[in-house]
Coordinates of C-alpha atoms and ligand atoms in Angstrom, one line a residue:
M903 CA 115.8 150.4 95.7
P904 CA 114.5 148.8 99.0
G905 CA 112.4 146.2 97.1
R906 CA 115.6 144.6 95.8
V907 CA 116.9 143.5 99.1
L908 CA 113.8 142.9 101.1
P909 CA 113.0 139.2 101.7
G910 CA 110.5 137.7 99.3
P911 CA 107.0 136.8 100.6
D912 CA 108.2 133.2 101.2
Q913 CA 111.0 134.4 103.6
R914 CA 108.8 136.6 105.8
G915 CA 107.2 133.7 107.6
L916 CA 108.2 131.5 110.5
F917 CA 111.1 129.1 109.8
I918 CA 110.3 125.9 111.5
G919 CA 111.6 122.4 110.8
G920 CA 113.5 123.6 107.7
R921 CA 110.4 125.1 106.1
W922 CA 108.8 128.5 105.8
R923 CA 105.2 128.8 107.0
E924 CA 102.6 131.3 108.1
A925 CA 101.9 132.1 111.7
E926 CA 98.8 130.7 113.4
E927 CA 95.7 132.4 111.8
G928 CA 98.0 134.2 109.3
A929 CA 98.9 136.8 111.9
T930 CA 101.5 139.4 110.8
F931 CA 103.2 142.5 112.2
T932 CA 104.9 145.3 110.3
V933 CA 108.5 146.3 110.1
R934 CA 109.2 150.0 109.6
D935 CA 112.0 152.1 108.2
P936 CA 113.2 154.3 111.0
A937 CA 114.3 157.0 108.5
D938 CA 110.7 157.9 107.7
G939 CA 108.4 155.5 109.5
S940 CA 107.2 153.9 106.3
V941 CA 106.3 150.2 106.2
L942 CA 109.1 147.9 104.8
A943 CA 107.5 144.5 105.2
S944 CA 104.9 142.4 107.0
V945 CA 106.3 139.5 108.9
A946 CA 104.6 136.4 110.4
D947 CA 103.7 137.1 114.0
G948 CA 104.4 133.9 115.9
S949 CA 102.0 132.8 118.6
V950 CA 102.9 130.7 121.7
R951 CA 101.6 127.6 119.8
D952 CA 103.9 128.4 116.9
A953 CA 106.8 128.8 119.3
V954 CA 106.0 125.4 120.9
E955 CA 106.0 123.9 117.5
A956 CA 109.4 125.4 116.9
L957 CA 110.6 123.8 120.1
D958 CA 109.1 120.5 119.1
A959 CA 111.1 120.7 115.9
A960 CA 114.3 121.6 117.8
V961 CA 113.7 118.7 120.3
A962 CA 113.1 116.3 117.4
A963 CA 116.3 117.2 115.7
Q964 CA 118.5 117.4 118.9
Q965 CA 119.6 113.8 119.2
D966 CA 120.8 113.3 115.6
W967 CA 122.4 116.8 115.6
A968 CA 124.3 116.0 118.8
A969 CA 125.6 112.8 117.2
S970 CA 126.7 114.5 114.0
A971 CA 130.4 114.8 113.1
P972 CA 132.0 118.0 114.5
R973 CA 133.7 118.5 111.1
D974 CA 130.3 118.4 109.4
R975 CA 128.9 121.1 111.7
G976 CA 132.0 123.2 111.2
E977 CA 131.7 122.9 107.4
I978 CA 128.1 124.0 107.4
L979 CA 129.1 127.1 109.3
R980 CA 132.0 127.7 107.0
R981 CA 129.7 127.4 103.9
A982 CA 127.3 129.9 105.6
F983 CA 130.3 132.2 106.1
D984 CA 131.2 132.0 102.4
L985 CA 127.6 132.6 101.4
I986 CA 127.3 135.6 103.7
R987 CA 130.5 137.1 102.4
G988 CA 129.3 136.8 98.9
R989 CA 126.0 138.6 99.8
T990 CA 127.5 141.4 102.0
D991 CA 126.0 144.2 100.0
E992 CA 122.5 142.9 100.0
L993 CA 122.6 142.0 103.7
A994 CA 124.1 145.4 104.6
E995 CA 121.4 147.3 102.7
L996 CA 118.7 145.2 104.3
M997 CA 120.1 145.8 107.8
S998 CA 120.5 149.5 107.1
L999 CA 116.9 149.7 106.0
E1000 CA 115.3 148.0 109.0
M1001 CA 117.7 149.4 111.6
G1002 CA 118.8 152.8 110.3
K1003 CA 122.6 152.4 110.5
T1004 CA 124.6 153.6 107.4
V1005 CA 125.3 151.0 104.7
A1006 CA 129.0 151.3 105.5
E1007 CA 128.4 150.5 109.1
A1008 CA 126.1 147.7 108.2
R1009 CA 128.8 146.2 105.9
G1010 CA 131.1 146.3 108.9
E1011 CA 128.5 144.4 111.0
V1012 CA 128.1 141.8 108.2
A1013 CA 131.9 141.2 108.3
Y1014 CA 132.1 141.2 112.1
G1015 CA 129.0 139.1 112.6
N1016 CA 130.1 136.6 109.9
E1017 CA 133.5 136.1 111.7
F1018 CA 131.6 134.4 114.5
F1019 CA 130.6 131.7 111.9
R1020 CA 134.2 131.4 110.8
W1021 CA 135.5 131.3 114.3
F1022 CA 133.0 128.7 115.5
S1023 CA 133.4 126.6 112.3
E1024 CA 137.0 126.2 113.6
E1025 CA 136.0 125.6 117.2
A1026 CA 133.5 122.8 116.4
V1027 CA 136.4 120.4 116.1
R1028 CA 138.1 121.5 119.3
I1029 CA 135.7 120.4 121.9
H1030 CA 137.8 118.4 124.4
G1031 CA 137.3 116.3 127.4
R1032 CA 140.1 115.3 129.7
W1033 CA 141.7 112.2 131.3
M1034 CA 143.5 112.4 134.6
H1035 CA 144.7 110.3 137.4
A1036 CA 143.0 111.1 140.7
P1037 CA 145.5 112.5 143.2
D1038 CA 145.4 109.3 145.3
G1039 CA 146.0 107.2 142.1
A1040 CA 143.0 105.0 142.9
S1041 CA 140.9 106.1 140.0
R1042 CA 140.8 107.8 136.7
L1043 CA 138.8 110.9 136.0
L1044 CA 137.3 111.5 132.6
T1045 CA 135.2 114.4 131.4
V1046 CA 132.9 114.4 128.4
R1047 CA 131.5 117.5 126.8
K1048 CA 128.0 117.3 125.5
P1049 CA 125.7 119.8 123.8
V1050 CA 123.4 121.4 126.4
G1051 CA 120.3 120.7 124.3
P1052 CA 117.6 122.8 122.7
C1053 CA 118.2 126.6 123.2
L1054 CA 116.1 129.7 123.1
L1055 CA 118.2 132.6 121.6
V1056 CA 116.7 136.1 122.0
T1057 CA 118.4 139.0 120.2
P1058 CA 118.0 142.8 120.3
W1059 CA 117.4 145.2 117.4
N1060 CA 120.7 147.2 117.5
F1061 CA 122.9 144.6 115.8
P1062 CA 120.4 142.5 113.9
M1063 CA 123.0 140.1 112.5
A1064 CA 126.0 140.0 114.9
M1065 CA 123.9 139.4 118.0
G1066 CA 122.4 136.4 116.1
T1067 CA 125.6 134.9 114.7
R1068 CA 127.4 135.0 118.0
K1069 CA 124.8 132.8 119.5
I1070 CA 123.9 130.6 116.5
G1071 CA 127.6 130.0 115.6
P1072 CA 128.6 128.4 118.9
A1073 CA 125.2 126.6 119.3
V1074 CA 125.6 125.0 115.9
A1075 CA 129.3 124.1 116.6
A1076 CA 128.4 122.5 119.9
G1077 CA 125.6 120.4 118.5
C1078 CA 122.7 122.3 120.0
T1079 CA 119.3 122.9 118.3
M1080 CA 117.6 126.2 118.7
V1081 CA 114.6 128.5 118.5
V1082 CA 115.6 132.0 117.7
K1083 CA 113.4 135.0 118.6
P1084 CA 114.7 138.1 116.8
A1085 CA 113.8 141.6 117.8
E1086 CA 110.4 142.7 116.6
L1087 CA 111.9 146.0 115.3
T1088 CA 114.5 144.3 113.1
P1089 CA 113.6 140.6 112.2
L1090 CA 114.4 140.8 108.5
T1091 CA 118.1 140.2 108.7
M1092 CA 117.6 137.1 110.9
L1093 CA 115.1 135.7 108.4
A1094 CA 117.7 136.2 105.6
L1095 CA 120.2 134.5 107.8
A1096 CA 117.9 131.5 108.3
D1097 CA 117.6 131.2 104.5
I1098 CA 121.4 131.2 104.2
L1099 CA 122.0 128.6 106.9
H1100 CA 119.4 126.4 105.2
E1101 CA 121.2 126.8 101.9
A1102 CA 124.5 126.0 103.7
G1103 CA 123.0 122.6 104.6
L1104 CA 121.9 123.0 108.2
P1105 CA 119.5 120.0 108.8
P1106 CA 115.8 120.8 109.3
G1107 CA 114.9 121.6 112.9
V1108 CA 118.4 122.6 114.1
L1109 CA 117.6 126.3 113.6
N1110 CA 114.0 127.6 113.9
V1111 CA 113.2 131.3 113.8
V1112 CA 110.0 132.7 115.2
P1113 CA 109.5 136.4 115.0
T1114 CA 106.7 137.7 117.3
S1115 CA 105.2 140.8 118.7
R1116 CA 104.5 138.9 121.9
A1117 CA 108.0 138.3 123.2
A1118 CA 107.2 138.1 126.9
E1119 CA 104.3 135.5 126.4
M1120 CA 106.5 133.4 124.1
S1121 CA 109.5 133.2 126.3
K1122 CA 107.4 132.5 129.3
A1123 CA 105.8 129.5 127.6
L1124 CA 109.1 128.2 126.3
M1125 CA 110.9 128.6 129.6
A1126 CA 108.1 126.7 131.4
D1127 CA 108.8 123.7 129.1
P1128 CA 111.4 121.3 130.6
R1129 CA 112.6 120.3 127.1
L1130 CA 114.2 123.8 126.7
R1131 CA 117.7 123.5 128.2
K1132 CA 119.3 126.9 127.6
V1133 CA 118.4 130.5 127.2
S1134 CA 120.8 133.0 125.7
F1135 CA 119.5 136.5 125.9
T1136 CA 121.0 139.8 124.6
G1137 CA 119.0 142.9 125.6
S1138 CA 118.2 145.3 128.4
T1139 CA 118.9 144.6 132.0
P1140 CA 115.2 144.8 133.1
V1141 CA 114.2 142.1 130.6
G1142 CA 117.2 140.0 131.5
R1143 CA 116.2 140.2 135.2
Q1144 CA 112.7 139.0 134.3
L1145 CA 114.1 136.1 132.4
V1146 CA 116.4 135.1 135.2
R1147 CA 113.4 135.1 137.6
Q1148 CA 111.4 133.1 135.1
S1149 CA 114.2 130.4 134.8
A1150 CA 113.8 129.4 138.5
D1151 CA 111.3 126.6 137.8
Q1152 CA 113.0 124.6 135.0
L1153 CA 116.5 125.9 135.6
P1154 CA 117.8 126.1 132.0
R1155 CA 121.4 127.2 131.6
L1156 CA 121.5 131.0 131.1
S1157 CA 123.7 133.5 129.3
M1158 CA 122.8 137.1 129.9
E1159 CA 124.3 139.9 127.7
L1160 CA 122.7 143.0 129.2
G1161 CA 123.0 146.7 129.3
G1162 CA 126.1 148.8 129.8
N1163 CA 127.3 152.2 131.0
A1164 CA 130.8 152.4 129.7
P1165 CA 133.2 154.9 131.1
F1166 CA 135.8 156.4 128.8
L1167 CA 138.8 157.7 130.8
V1168 CA 141.3 160.1 129.3
F1169 CA 144.4 160.9 131.5
A1170 CA 146.5 164.0 131.3
D1171 CA 149.4 161.9 129.7
A1172 CA 147.1 160.6 126.9
D1173 CA 147.6 161.3 123.2
V1174 CA 144.5 163.6 123.0
D1175 CA 144.1 163.2 119.2
A1176 CA 144.2 159.4 119.5
A1177 CA 141.7 159.7 122.4
V1178 CA 139.3 161.7 120.2
D1179 CA 139.6 159.1 117.4
G1180 CA 138.9 156.4 119.9
A1181 CA 135.9 158.4 121.3
M1182 CA 134.4 158.8 117.9
L1183 CA 134.5 155.0 117.4
A1184 CA 133.4 154.1 120.9
K1185 CA 130.6 156.7 121.0
M1186 CA 129.4 156.9 117.4
R1187 CA 129.4 153.3 116.2
N1188 CA 125.8 152.4 115.5
M1189 CA 124.7 156.1 116.3
G1190 CA 125.5 155.4 120.0
E1191 CA 123.0 152.5 120.1
A1192 CA 125.5 149.9 121.3
C1193 CA 125.8 148.2 124.7
T1194 CA 129.6 149.0 124.5
A1195 CA 129.0 152.7 123.6
A1196 CA 131.1 155.1 125.6
N1197 CA 128.4 156.5 127.9
R1198 CA 130.5 158.7 130.3
F1199 CA 133.6 160.6 129.3
L1200 CA 135.8 161.2 132.3
V1201 CA 138.6 163.5 131.3
H1202 CA 141.5 164.8 133.4
A1203 CA 141.2 168.5 134.1
D1204 CA 144.4 169.4 132.3
V1205 CA 143.1 168.1 128.9
A1206 CA 139.3 168.3 129.3
E1207 CA 138.8 171.6 127.3
E1208 CA 141.1 170.4 124.5
F1209 CA 139.5 167.0 124.4
A1210 CA 135.9 168.3 124.4
G1211 CA 136.7 171.0 121.9
K1212 CA 138.2 168.5 119.4
L1213 CA 135.5 166.0 120.0
A1214 CA 132.8 168.7 119.4
E1215 CA 134.5 169.8 116.2
R1216 CA 134.4 166.2 114.9
M1217 CA 130.9 165.5 116.1
G1218 CA 129.6 168.8 114.6
R1219 CA 130.9 167.8 111.2
L1220 CA 129.1 164.5 111.0
V1221 CA 126.3 164.3 108.4
V1222 CA 123.0 163.1 109.7
G1223 CA 120.6 161.4 107.2
R1224 CA 119.2 158.2 105.7
G1225 CA 121.6 155.3 106.2
Q1226 CA 121.4 154.4 102.5
D1227 CA 122.3 157.9 101.2
P1228 CA 125.9 158.5 100.2
G1229 CA 128.0 160.7 102.4
V1230 CA 125.8 160.1 105.5
D1231 CA 127.7 159.4 108.8
V1232 CA 124.8 159.1 111.3
G1233 CA 121.5 157.4 110.6
P1234 CA 118.2 157.7 112.5
L1235 CA 117.6 156.3 116.0
I1236 CA 115.4 153.3 116.1
D1237 CA 112.1 154.9 117.0
E1238 CA 110.4 158.0 118.4
R1239 CA 110.7 156.8 122.0
A1240 CA 114.4 156.6 121.6
V1241 CA 114.6 160.2 120.4
H1242 CA 112.5 161.4 123.4
S1243 CA 114.6 159.5 125.9
V1244 CA 117.9 160.8 124.5
H1245 CA 116.6 164.4 124.4
R1246 CA 115.3 164.2 127.9
L1247 CA 118.7 163.1 129.2
V1248 CA 120.3 166.0 127.4
T1249 CA 117.9 168.6 128.7
D1250 CA 118.1 167.2 132.2
A1251 CA 121.9 167.4 132.1
V1252 CA 121.8 171.1 130.9
R1253 CA 119.3 171.8 133.7
D1254 CA 121.8 170.2 136.1
G1255 CA 124.5 172.6 135.0
A1256 CA 126.2 170.9 132.0
R1257 CA 127.4 173.1 129.1
L1258 CA 126.0 172.2 125.6
V1259 CA 129.0 172.4 123.2
V1260 CA 127.4 171.1 120.1
G1261 CA 124.0 169.5 119.0
G1262 CA 121.4 169.0 121.6
S1263 CA 118.2 168.6 119.5
A1264 CA 116.3 166.3 117.3
V1265 CA 116.2 167.0 113.5
E1266 CA 112.8 168.3 112.5
G1267 CA 110.7 166.4 109.9
S1268 CA 110.0 162.7 109.5
G1269 CA 112.2 160.0 110.9
Y1270 CA 114.0 159.7 114.2
F1271 CA 117.1 161.7 113.8
Y1272 CA 119.1 163.3 116.6
R1273 CA 122.1 165.7 116.2
P1274 CA 125.5 164.5 117.5
T1275 CA 125.9 166.2 120.8
V1276 CA 128.7 167.0 123.2
L1277 CA 128.1 168.2 126.8
L1278 CA 130.8 169.5 129.1
D1279 CA 131.0 169.7 132.9
V1280 CA 128.2 167.2 133.4
P1281 CA 127.7 166.9 137.2
P1282 CA 128.3 163.3 138.3
G1283 CA 124.8 162.9 139.7
S1284 CA 123.0 163.9 136.5
A1285 CA 120.7 161.1 135.1
I1286 CA 122.8 160.9 131.9
N1287 CA 125.7 159.5 133.9
G1288 CA 123.5 156.8 135.5
Q1289 CA 121.8 155.2 132.5
E1290 CA 122.4 154.0 129.0
I1291 CA 122.0 156.9 126.6
F1292 CA 121.7 154.8 123.5
G1293 CA 122.1 157.8 121.2
P1294 CA 124.8 160.1 119.7
V1295 CA 125.5 162.1 122.9
A1296 CA 128.9 162.5 124.6
P1297 CA 128.7 163.8 128.2
V1298 CA 132.1 164.9 129.4
S1299 CA 133.0 165.5 133.0
V1300 CA 136.3 166.3 134.7
F1301 CA 138.5 164.4 137.2
T1302 CA 141.7 165.2 138.9
T1303 CA 143.2 162.0 140.4
E1304 CA 143.4 158.4 139.2
E1305 CA 141.7 157.2 142.3
E1306 CA 138.8 159.5 141.7
A1307 CA 138.6 158.4 138.1
V1308 CA 138.4 154.7 139.0
R1309 CA 135.9 155.3 141.8
R1310 CA 133.6 157.2 139.5
A1311 CA 134.0 154.8 136.7
N1312 CA 133.0 151.9 139.0
T1313 CA 130.1 153.9 140.5
T1314 CA 127.4 152.1 138.4
E1315 CA 125.5 148.9 138.6
Y1316 CA 126.8 148.0 135.1
G1317 CA 130.0 146.3 134.2
L1318 CA 130.3 145.7 130.5
A1319 CA 133.0 147.8 128.7
A1320 CA 135.4 150.5 129.8
Y1321 CA 138.0 152.5 127.8
V1322 CA 141.2 154.0 129.0
F1323 CA 143.5 156.4 127.3
T1324 CA 147.0 156.9 128.8
R1325 CA 150.6 156.6 127.7
D1326 CA 151.6 155.1 131.1
L1327 CA 151.8 151.3 130.9
A1328 CA 151.8 150.8 134.6
R1329 CA 148.7 152.9 134.9
A1330 CA 147.0 150.9 132.1
V1331 CA 147.8 147.7 134.0
R1332 CA 146.5 149.1 137.3
L1333 CA 143.3 150.2 135.6
A1334 CA 142.7 147.0 133.7
E1335 CA 142.8 145.3 137.1
S1336 CA 140.7 147.8 139.1
L1337 CA 137.9 148.6 136.7
E1338 CA 135.0 146.3 137.4
Y1339 CA 134.2 145.6 133.8
G1340 CA 134.2 142.5 131.6
M1341 CA 136.1 144.3 128.8
V1342 CA 138.7 147.1 129.0
G1343 CA 140.0 148.8 125.9
V1344 CA 143.4 150.5 126.3
N1345 CA 144.1 153.3 123.8
T1346 CA 141.4 151.9 121.5
G1347 CA 137.8 152.7 121.0
L1348 CA 136.9 149.3 119.4
I1349 CA 137.0 146.2 121.6
S1350 CA 134.6 143.7 120.0
N1351 CA 136.4 140.8 118.4
P1352 CA 135.0 137.4 117.6
A1353 CA 138.1 135.7 118.9
A1354 CA 137.8 137.5 122.3
P1355 CA 135.3 136.7 125.2
F1356 CA 132.6 139.4 125.0
G1357 CA 130.5 139.9 128.1
G1358 CA 130.0 141.7 131.4
M1359 CA 129.7 141.5 135.1
K1360 CA 127.3 143.0 137.7
A1361 CA 124.0 144.2 136.1
S1362 CA 125.6 143.7 132.6
G1363 CA 125.0 140.0 133.0
F1364 CA 127.0 136.9 132.8
G1365 CA 128.4 134.5 130.3
R1366 CA 130.7 135.2 127.4
E1367 CA 130.2 135.2 123.6
G1368 CA 133.1 134.7 121.2
G1369 CA 136.6 133.5 122.0
F1370 CA 137.3 130.1 123.4
E1371 CA 134.8 130.8 126.1
G1372 CA 131.9 131.3 123.7
I1373 CA 131.3 127.6 123.0
E1374 CA 131.4 126.7 126.7
E1375 CA 128.0 128.4 127.1
Y1376 CA 126.5 125.6 124.9
L1377 CA 128.3 122.6 126.5
E1378 CA 127.6 120.5 129.5
T1379 CA 130.2 118.4 131.3
T1380 CA 129.8 114.8 132.4
Y1381 CA 132.5 113.5 134.7
V1382 CA 133.1 109.8 134.5
A1383 CA 134.7 108.0 137.4
L1384 CA 136.7 104.9 136.5
P1385 CA 138.6 102.7 138.9
A1386 CA 142.3 102.3 138.2
T1387 CA 142.8 98.9 136.6
G1388 CA 145.7 98.0 138.8
R1389 CA 147.7 94.8 138.2
Q1390 CA 146.0 91.9 136.6
A1391 CA 145.3 89.0 138.9
G1392 CA 147.0 85.7 138.3
Ligands
NAD1830 P1 115.0 144.6 125.0 O1 115.4 144.0 126.3 O2 113.9 145.5 125.0 O3 114.8 143.5 124.0 C1 115.7 142.4 123.6 C2 115.0 141.3 123.1 O4 114.1 140.7 124.1 C3 114.0 141.6 121.9 O5 114.1 140.4 121.0 C4 112.7 141.7 122.6 O6 111.6 141.4 121.7 C5 112.8 140.7 123.7 N1 111.9 140.9 124.8 C6 111.4 142.1 125.2 N2 110.7 141.9 126.4 C7 110.8 140.6 126.6 C8 110.3 139.8 127.7 N3 109.5 140.3 128.7 N4 110.5 138.5 127.7 C9 111.3 137.9 126.7 N5 111.8 138.6 125.7 C10 111.6 140.0 125.7 O7 116.4 145.3 124.5 P2 116.5 146.1 123.1 O8 115.9 147.4 123.3 O9 116.1 145.3 121.9 O10 118.1 146.2 123.0 C11 118.8 147.2 123.6 C12 119.4 146.7 124.9 O11 120.2 145.6 124.6 C13 120.3 147.7 125.6 O12 120.1 147.7 127.0 C14 121.7 147.2 125.2 O13 122.7 147.6 126.1 C15 121.5 145.7 125.2 N6 122.5 145.0 124.5 C16 123.4 144.3 125.1 C17 124.4 143.6 124.4 C18 125.5 142.8 125.2 O14 126.1 142.0 124.5 N7 125.7 143.0 126.4 C19 124.5 143.8 123.0 C20 123.5 144.5 122.4 C21 122.5 145.1 123.1

């Protein structure tokens, strides 16, 4: 029953200064179920003035929060982790309703997203400076790490919880306050998260959440405010570019987790069955709506038919339907635009000469469902190889040499994730070094791990989330120069 997990009327507002309230003039927008387009809830539609009030609250809380004990910050995150773990089923169902993914996948996201809270609850007490002797011995060099200050955290719709926790976790651990702007399509999970962090004891003003239908206006106003010291954005490359341009006046610190175009390389010496298992994960997690989703399958000519045949067989067996229904493997895409864009890439690839092995069409009726699809012999120049598909479509093309595979894998402006299947260790090492990607999975289709630095290069952005690196994004360094004391006079 959707009503059971949807946030109550009190938790559909703006969360500012530790309290829930309405948006200016009571404005709201609706959140819809992508499985049938029906309205799930109305949520407060924050205005620029509301966002500035949220920043006021963050600024007011910053000094005390920065001075709080790291252990206390860690324990708040740890309590939130325990609360989330206890509410996994409700949160998973809520996320499945607003985003479309299956409840099983949503449970996986709750567990994965929550691990960022556990990881950063542990990292809060490991923020170190250093002490060193200058090389000439004449002075001492100290470094002090400080929270960067009030942050704007902007998240996408595809992972409504994990994309939030991997920013909120390190920001809380570092002693930063924040304004969170969740995606308009999926704000409900973030509102539930705000409630949990409040219950876990996060002081008022540290976390403020402002859903809005006017994202561009809001971020522009906040980024023009010199009190905002950091922007962490996860979303598409075009919006990321716009935010980087917008940052030029006030120069806040930036983290940009942007789009991807992941190559998935299968060599002739690979275990083809393991490669197919990896492909199913790398392609079909989140219905293909993931920045790390395998976007281009480059398969050696000797195993291409076998790989594509086995992949098509597995893809063809997947059950498409409502994410909350038992037995369903693949939920709806996020909206109608997504279905059109995926279908266009498929029809263009077929027009360019690709062979359709399975799928290739939307499911008729209500909701935004697309059949799992495999294309073979996709010409390198086809549009589907150049842009994010963000849907359940696997385009396979063939290569003959390692040099060709690497060159084609790197022929993209993106540089987020790449996957390699080979039994040859020396080759795996060569590829890890020559692929221009922030993350390389070797013989695995799943690379995300809260203890590892997640992030990209080139048009996939900069900065890292998770791992030891994740907290660095929220810390400044002050270097203190001290003269060497020398021998006491007299
Ligand atoms: P999007 O860029 O449309 O939106 C992301 C967020 O930015 C949303 O909250 C949106 O409301 C907001 N936004 C939109 N326009 C804005 C503007 N002009 N100024 C400020 N904020 C604005 O992306 P999306 O469709 O929500 O998410 C899908 C994209 O996110 C894909 O490109 C995907 O690859 C990327 N993504 C990247 C990562 C990563 O870690 N690298 C993770 C998940 C998703």
